[in-house]
Amino acid sequence: MAKIKYTVIERVSPISKKHYVASRVVPTGTLSFEDVCEQACEGNTLDPSEVQAAVKVYMRAAQRLLLRGWRVPLGSNFLTLYPKLEMSVTDADGKVAKKDDVKVRKAHPTLGCSVAPSYSNDFRTHASFQRVDLKGKPVPEPEEDINDDNKKGKEENEGPVAAG
């Protein structure tokens, strides 16, 4: 099975000015809607154009329902779309923020999406990753020191021994 490539980056946060090291997935690419429908039809009797038409009809209904405030599932135990409204007011210049300061016309409406825990767990269980450098060349994983936890526990437990 193909592995999902990732790289490790080192940066300094522009906000906190703190140094950090983080993993980042290297995208394989982007598929078109048509490509995914075609792959979904492999090995069955469905025609990709029928799948495309059904999904388009479903998404039009989802859009209408989202505009009415509904949470809309995309698949059974997969994704759920929902409307979001982002706006907050903070205390500033000695002025205390009040509920009346929040105005919907100043807010940022957007869509949110949550992933079903069972789908995330299944991905977590079956996903396989390969570390690469910034040019995409495989990099060996650093060795894990199985004694790291033991060293930490030992250091915490060391100290003066009571005479007894």
mmCIF file of C-alpha atoms in Angstrom:
data_model
loop_
_atom_site.group_PDB
_atom_site.id
_atom_site.type_symbol
_atom_site.label_atom_id
_atom_site.label_comp_id
_atom_site.label_asym_id
_atom_site.label_seq_id
_atom_site.Cartn_x
_atom_site.Cartn_y
_atom_site.Cartn_z
ATOM 1 C CA MET A 1 0.000 0.000 0.000
ATOM 2 C CA ALA A 2 1.232 3.502 -0.821
ATOM 3 C CA LYS A 3 2.379 5.621 2.060
ATOM 4 C CA ILE A 4 1.304 9.189 2.757
ATOM 5 C CA LYS A 5 4.389 11.368 2.549
ATOM 6 C CA TYR A 6 5.205 13.920 5.224
ATOM 7 C CA THR A 7 8.048 16.248 6.039
ATOM 8 C CA VAL A 8 9.230 17.915 9.221
ATOM 9 C CA ILE A 9 9.634 21.680 9.310
ATOM 10 C CA GLU A 10 11.329 23.975 11.792
ATOM 11 C CA ARG A 11 9.993 27.499 12.268
ATOM 12 C CA VAL A 12 9.666 30.419 14.656
ATOM 13 C CA SER A 13 6.106 31.559 15.316
ATOM 14 C CA PRO A 14 5.646 35.158 14.110
ATOM 15 C CA ILE A 15 3.150 35.756 16.931
ATOM 16 C CA SER A 16 4.678 34.108 19.988
ATOM 17 C CA LYS A 17 8.278 34.193 18.687
ATOM 18 C CA LYS A 18 8.657 30.610 19.975
ATOM 19 C CA HIS A 19 10.631 28.000 18.079
ATOM 20 C CA TYR A 20 8.762 24.859 17.024
ATOM 21 C CA VAL A 21 9.198 21.730 14.948
ATOM 22 C CA ALA A 22 6.138 20.228 13.236
ATOM 23 C CA SER A 23 5.141 17.512 10.786
ATOM 24 C CA ARG A 24 3.358 18.442 7.557
ATOM 25 C CA VAL A 25 1.703 16.099 5.056
ATOM 26 C CA VAL A 26 3.005 16.491 1.499
ATOM 27 C CA PRO A 27 -0.093 16.414 -0.737
ATOM 28 C CA THR A 28 -0.083 13.710 -3.393
ATOM 29 C CA GLY A 29 -2.182 15.941 -5.634
ATOM 30 C CA THR A 30 -5.775 16.952 -6.213
ATOM 31 C CA LEU A 31 -8.364 14.829 -7.960
ATOM 32 C CA SER A 32 -11.282 16.263 -9.878
ATOM 33 C CA PHE A 33 -14.862 15.464 -8.909
ATOM 34 C CA GLU A 34 -15.139 13.483 -12.141
ATOM 35 C CA ASP A 35 -12.015 11.443 -11.311
ATOM 36 C CA VAL A 36 -13.382 10.459 -7.906
ATOM 37 C CA CYS A 37 -16.767 9.492 -9.388
ATOM 38 C CA GLU A 38 -14.974 7.353 -11.950
ATOM 39 C CA GLN A 39 -12.930 5.606 -9.262
ATOM 40 C CA ALA A 40 -16.066 5.104 -7.154
ATOM 41 C CA CYS A 41 -17.635 3.203 -10.053
ATOM 42 C CA GLU A 42 -14.751 0.793 -10.553
ATOM 43 C CA GLY A 43 -15.878 -2.773 -9.974
ATOM 44 C CA ASN A 44 -19.630 -2.085 -9.993
ATOM 45 C CA THR A 45 -22.393 -1.430 -12.500
ATOM 46 C CA LEU A 46 -22.797 2.291 -11.805
ATOM 47 C CA ASP A 47 -21.923 4.770 -14.514
ATOM 48 C CA PRO A 48 -19.720 7.733 -13.427
ATOM 49 C CA SER A 49 -22.181 10.224 -14.999
ATOM 50 C CA GLU A 50 -25.003 8.774 -12.848
ATOM 51 C CA VAL A 51 -22.916 9.149 -9.694
ATOM 52 C CA GLN A 52 -21.995 12.715 -10.664
ATOM 53 C CA ALA A 53 -25.644 13.606 -11.259
ATOM 54 C CA ALA A 54 -26.757 12.063 -7.940
ATOM 55 C CA VAL A 55 -24.041 13.859 -5.956
ATOM 56 C CA LYS A 56 -24.849 17.197 -7.637
ATOM 57 C CA VAL A 57 -28.552 16.828 -6.753
ATOM 58 C CA TYR A 58 -27.635 15.884 -3.173
ATOM 59 C CA MET A 59 -25.297 18.876 -2.812
ATOM 60 C CA ARG A 60 -27.950 21.302 -4.062
ATOM 61 C CA ALA A 61 -30.277 19.978 -1.348
ATOM 62 C CA ALA A 62 -27.448 20.210 1.203
ATOM 63 C CA GLN A 63 -26.839 23.864 0.263
ATOM 64 C CA ARG A 64 -30.538 24.720 0.675
ATOM 65 C CA LEU A 65 -30.622 23.032 4.087
ATOM 66 C CA LEU A 66 -27.400 24.706 5.241
ATOM 67 C CA LEU A 67 -28.870 28.085 4.336
ATOM 68 C CA ARG A 68 -31.748 27.253 6.716
ATOM 69 C CA GLY A 69 -29.371 26.385 9.560
ATOM 70 C CA TRP A 70 -29.447 22.576 9.355
ATOM 71 C CA ARG A 71 -26.464 20.277 10.020
ATOM 72 C CA VAL A 72 -26.099 18.166 6.860
ATOM 73 C CA PRO A 73 -24.431 14.735 6.723
ATOM 74 C CA LEU A 74 -22.253 13.815 3.766
ATOM 75 C CA GLY A 75 -22.408 10.058 3.844
ATOM 76 C CA SER A 76 -23.258 7.777 6.707
ATOM 77 C CA ASN A 77 -20.750 8.239 9.551
ATOM 78 C CA PHE A 78 -18.444 10.368 7.395
ATOM 79 C CA LEU A 79 -18.656 14.184 7.333
ATOM 80 C CA THR A 80 -21.169 16.688 8.642
ATOM 81 C CA LEU A 81 -21.382 20.228 7.248
ATOM 82 C CA TYR A 82 -22.783 22.998 9.409
ATOM 83 C CA PRO A 83 -23.196 26.780 9.274
ATOM 84 C CA LYS A 84 -20.772 28.854 11.367
ATOM 85 C CA LEU A 85 -20.720 32.491 12.320
ATOM 86 C CA GLU A 86 -17.391 33.843 13.508
ATOM 87 C CA MET A 87 -17.183 37.091 15.394
ATOM 88 C CA SER A 88 -15.866 38.123 18.753
ATOM 89 C CA VAL A 89 -15.281 41.424 20.470
ATOM 90 C CA THR A 90 -12.573 41.826 23.077
ATOM 91 C CA ASP A 91 -12.041 44.389 25.785
ATOM 92 C CA ALA A 92 -9.894 47.247 24.498
ATOM 93 C CA ASP A 93 -8.726 50.673 25.683
ATOM 94 C CA GLY A 94 -10.537 50.268 28.990
ATOM 95 C CA LYS A 95 -13.840 49.520 27.244
ATOM 96 C CA VAL A 96 -15.538 46.281 28.307
ATOM 97 C CA ALA A 97 -16.949 44.165 25.468
ATOM 98 C CA LYS A 98 -20.708 43.607 25.618
ATOM 99 C CA LYS A 99 -23.099 41.194 23.928
ATOM 100 C CA ASP A 100 -24.622 44.119 22.012
ATOM 101 C CA ASP A 101 -21.211 44.755 20.392
ATOM 102 C CA VAL A 102 -21.601 41.537 18.376
ATOM 103 C CA LYS A 103 -23.348 42.436 15.127
ATOM 104 C CA VAL A 104 -24.162 39.800 12.511
ATOM 105 C CA ARG A 105 -23.391 42.189 9.640
ATOM 106 C CA LYS A 106 -19.793 42.439 10.910
ATOM 107 C CA ALA A 107 -19.450 38.693 11.411
ATOM 108 C CA HIS A 108 -17.801 36.211 9.075
ATOM 109 C CA PRO A 109 -20.268 33.510 7.977
ATOM 110 C CA THR A 110 -18.656 30.282 6.855
ATOM 111 C CA LEU A 111 -19.176 26.529 6.791
ATOM 112 C CA GLY A 112 -17.730 24.092 9.270
ATOM 113 C CA CYS A 113 -17.152 20.398 8.796
ATOM 114 C CA SER A 114 -16.717 17.653 11.354
ATOM 115 C CA VAL A 115 -15.440 14.143 10.714
ATOM 116 C CA ALA A 116 -17.194 11.188 12.332
ATOM 117 C CA PRO A 117 -14.978 9.699 15.064
ATOM 118 C CA SER A 118 -15.357 6.202 13.596
ATOM 119 C CA TYR A 119 -14.062 7.431 10.220
ATOM 120 C CA SER A 120 -11.113 9.219 11.862
ATOM 121 C CA ASN A 121 -10.286 6.127 13.919
ATOM 122 C CA ASP A 122 -10.403 3.925 10.834
ATOM 123 C CA PHE A 123 -8.044 6.325 9.018
ATOM 124 C CA ARG A 124 -5.707 6.446 12.025
ATOM 125 C CA THR A 125 -5.610 2.640 12.192
ATOM 126 C CA HIS A 126 -4.937 2.057 8.488
ATOM 127 C CA ALA A 127 -2.873 5.084 7.381
ATOM 128 C CA SER A 128 0.824 4.575 6.716
ATOM 129 C CA PHE A 129 3.295 7.450 6.510
ATOM 130 C CA GLN A 130 6.749 7.955 5.006
ATOM 131 C CA ARG A 131 9.047 10.796 6.018
ATOM 132 C CA VAL A 132 10.595 12.768 3.125
ATOM 133 C CA ASP A 133 12.810 15.833 2.826
ATOM 134 C CA LEU A 134 11.618 19.089 1.249
ATOM 135 C CA LYS A 135 12.504 17.720 -2.212
ATOM 136 C CA GLY A 136 10.411 14.581 -1.669
ATOM 137 C CA LYS A 137 13.360 12.216 -1.150
ATOM 138 C CA PRO A 138 12.739 9.541 1.539
ATOM 139 C CA VAL A 139 14.412 10.230 4.887
ATOM 140 C CA PRO A 140 14.940 7.514 7.498
ATOM 141 C CA GLU A 141 12.802 7.829 10.601
ATOM 142 C CA PRO A 142 14.819 8.826 13.676
ATOM 143 C CA GLU A 143 15.420 5.952 16.053
ATOM 144 C CA GLU A 144 13.218 5.952 19.115
ATOM 145 C CA ASP A 145 14.987 5.570 22.432
ATOM 146 C CA ILE A 146 12.906 3.095 24.390
ATOM 147 C CA ASN A 147 14.712 4.218 27.541
ATOM 148 C CA ASP A 148 13.511 7.851 27.324
ATOM 149 C CA ASP A 149 10.541 7.189 29.613
ATOM 150 C CA ASN A 150 12.677 5.153 31.989
ATOM 151 C CA LYS A 151 15.314 7.922 32.193
ATOM 152 C CA LYS A 152 12.673 10.555 32.946
ATOM 153 C CA GLY A 153 11.066 8.445 35.671
ATOM 154 C CA LYS A 154 14.439 7.574 37.161
ATOM 155 C CA GLU A 155 15.541 11.236 37.280
ATOM 156 C CA GLU A 156 12.283 12.231 38.965
ATOM 157 C CA ASN A 157 12.710 9.499 41.557
ATOM 158 C CA GLU A 158 16.381 10.266 42.282
ATOM 159 C CA GLY A 159 17.166 12.438 45.229
ATOM 160 C CA PRO A 160 18.513 12.258 48.723
ATOM 161 C CA VAL A 161 17.971 8.919 50.373
ATOM 162 C CA ALA A 162 16.615 9.148 53.870
ATOM 163 C CA ALA A 163 18.840 7.499 56.473
ATOM 164 C CA GLY A 164 17.057 4.835 58.129
#
